[in-house]
C-alpha cells in the first residue's frame, strides 16, 4: 500500500473556533486564554478535567 500523499487533516471540515471557544469557556470558571483554547482543541476532556480541578 503506498504512503498517503496528502496531509492528514486535509479532508476534515474547518473548526468553528468561535463555537469551540464558547465550549472551552463553559468548561472553565476563569477567563479563557489562547493557550487554554489550544489545549481544549487538542485534548477537550483533559482540559475540562484540568479546569474543574483548577477552580
XYZ file of N, CA and C in Angstrom:
165
model
N 0.848 -1.178 0.000
C 0.000 0.000 0.000
C 0.897 1.246 0.000
N 0.708 2.153 -0.936
C 1.559 3.350 -0.998
C 1.250 4.312 0.155
N 2.237 5.070 0.563
C 2.005 6.020 1.659
C 1.061 7.136 1.212
N 0.334 7.715 2.145
C -0.560 8.824 1.802
C 0.236 9.999 1.237
N -0.342 10.691 0.283
C 0.319 11.833 -0.354
C -0.280 13.168 0.097
N -1.308 13.129 0.930
C -1.958 14.352 1.398
C -1.687 14.528 2.885
N -1.844 15.767 3.342
C -1.642 15.967 4.772
C -2.791 15.303 5.533
N -2.560 14.820 6.736
C -3.548 14.010 7.454
C -4.915 14.670 7.640
N -4.988 15.949 7.899
C -6.270 16.587 8.151
C -6.883 17.265 6.949
N -6.404 16.965 5.757
C -6.841 17.673 4.555
C -8.338 17.541 4.289
N -8.941 16.452 4.710
C -10.349 16.224 4.403
C -11.275 16.509 5.583
N -10.732 17.004 6.673
C -11.570 17.369 7.818
C -12.207 18.730 7.574
N -13.416 18.928 8.077
C -14.023 20.258 7.932
C -13.286 21.263 8.811
N -13.311 22.544 8.449
C -12.651 23.549 9.279
C -13.325 23.648 10.652
N -12.539 23.931 11.652
C -13.074 24.088 13.011
C -13.757 25.442 13.139
N -14.867 25.465 13.855
C -15.556 26.717 14.181
C -14.948 27.209 15.495
N -13.913 28.034 15.397
C -13.159 28.434 16.584
C -13.991 29.240 17.565
N -14.924 30.031 17.075
C -15.779 30.804 17.991
C -16.637 29.861 18.835
N -17.215 28.857 18.210
C -18.027 27.888 18.949
C -17.158 27.063 19.896
N -15.981 26.675 19.441
C -15.083 25.903 20.303
C -14.604 26.739 21.483
N -14.381 28.030 21.265
C -14.002 28.920 22.370
C -15.132 28.983 23.398
N -16.375 29.066 22.931
C -17.524 29.071 23.845
C -17.594 27.770 24.631
N -17.362 26.645 23.968
C -17.369 25.347 24.653
C -16.268 25.277 25.705
N -15.087 25.744 25.353
C -13.970 25.725 26.299
C -14.247 26.658 27.468
N -14.829 27.817 27.187
C -15.141 28.765 28.259
C -16.178 28.173 29.209
N -17.117 27.404 28.681
C -18.128 26.767 29.523
C -17.497 25.747 30.476
N -16.369 25.177 30.085
C -15.683 24.192 30.925
C -14.811 24.849 31.983
N -14.590 26.152 31.864
C -13.668 26.853 32.756
C -14.398 27.941 33.535
N -13.970 28.158 34.757
C -14.568 29.227 35.566
C -13.739 30.506 35.498
N -12.601 30.458 34.832
C -11.730 31.628 34.683
C -11.762 32.111 33.244
N -11.352 33.350 33.001
C -11.286 33.835 31.612
C -10.353 32.947 30.782
N -10.748 32.694 29.563
C -10.023 31.775 28.688
C -8.899 32.494 27.950
N -7.701 31.967 28.042
C -6.550 32.470 27.288
C -6.438 31.672 25.984
N -5.680 32.193 25.036
C -5.481 31.482 23.769
C -4.827 30.118 23.988
N -3.921 30.032 24.947
C -3.274 28.745 25.225
C -4.275 27.746 25.801
N -5.252 28.237 26.567
C -6.308 27.357 27.074
C -7.130 26.800 25.915
N -7.460 27.663 24.954
C -8.222 27.215 23.789
C -7.440 26.164 23.010
N -6.158 26.388 22.824
C -5.332 25.412 22.108
C -5.332 24.070 22.846
N -5.210 24.115 24.160
C -5.252 22.880 24.949
C -6.594 22.184 24.799
N -7.671 22.958 24.856
C -9.010 22.392 24.719
C -9.202 21.755 23.344
N -8.710 22.407 22.299
C -8.876 21.867 20.947
C -8.156 20.533 20.780
N -6.990 20.397 21.408
C -6.229 19.151 21.273
C -6.726 18.065 22.217
N -7.098 18.461 23.440
C -7.463 17.495 24.477
C -8.670 18.004 25.255
N -9.881 17.964 24.686
C -11.036 18.562 25.352
C -11.349 17.950 26.722
N -11.288 16.647 26.857
C -11.603 16.004 28.138
C -10.540 16.339 29.181
N -9.291 16.287 28.793
C -8.205 16.603 29.724
C -8.316 18.053 30.176
N -8.592 18.969 29.237
C -8.721 20.376 29.608
C -9.907 20.583 30.546
N -11.037 19.948 30.269
C -12.216 20.098 31.131
C -11.910 19.600 32.542
N -11.229 18.464 32.657
C -10.847 17.945 33.974
C -9.889 18.900 34.677
N -8.927 19.422 33.944
C -7.957 20.367 34.499
C -8.653 21.641 34.972
N -9.554 22.182 34.153
C -10.256 23.416 34.509
C -11.110 23.208 35.754
N -11.731 22.039 35.870
C -12.537 21.747 37.057
C -11.641 21.654 38.287
N -10.498 21.021 38.158
C -9.557 20.895 39.275
C -9.006 22.262 39.683
N -8.801 23.131 38.705
C -8.220 24.452 38.933
C -9.187 25.379 39.663
N -10.495 25.140 39.531
C -11.469 26.057 40.145
C -11.748 25.753 41.593
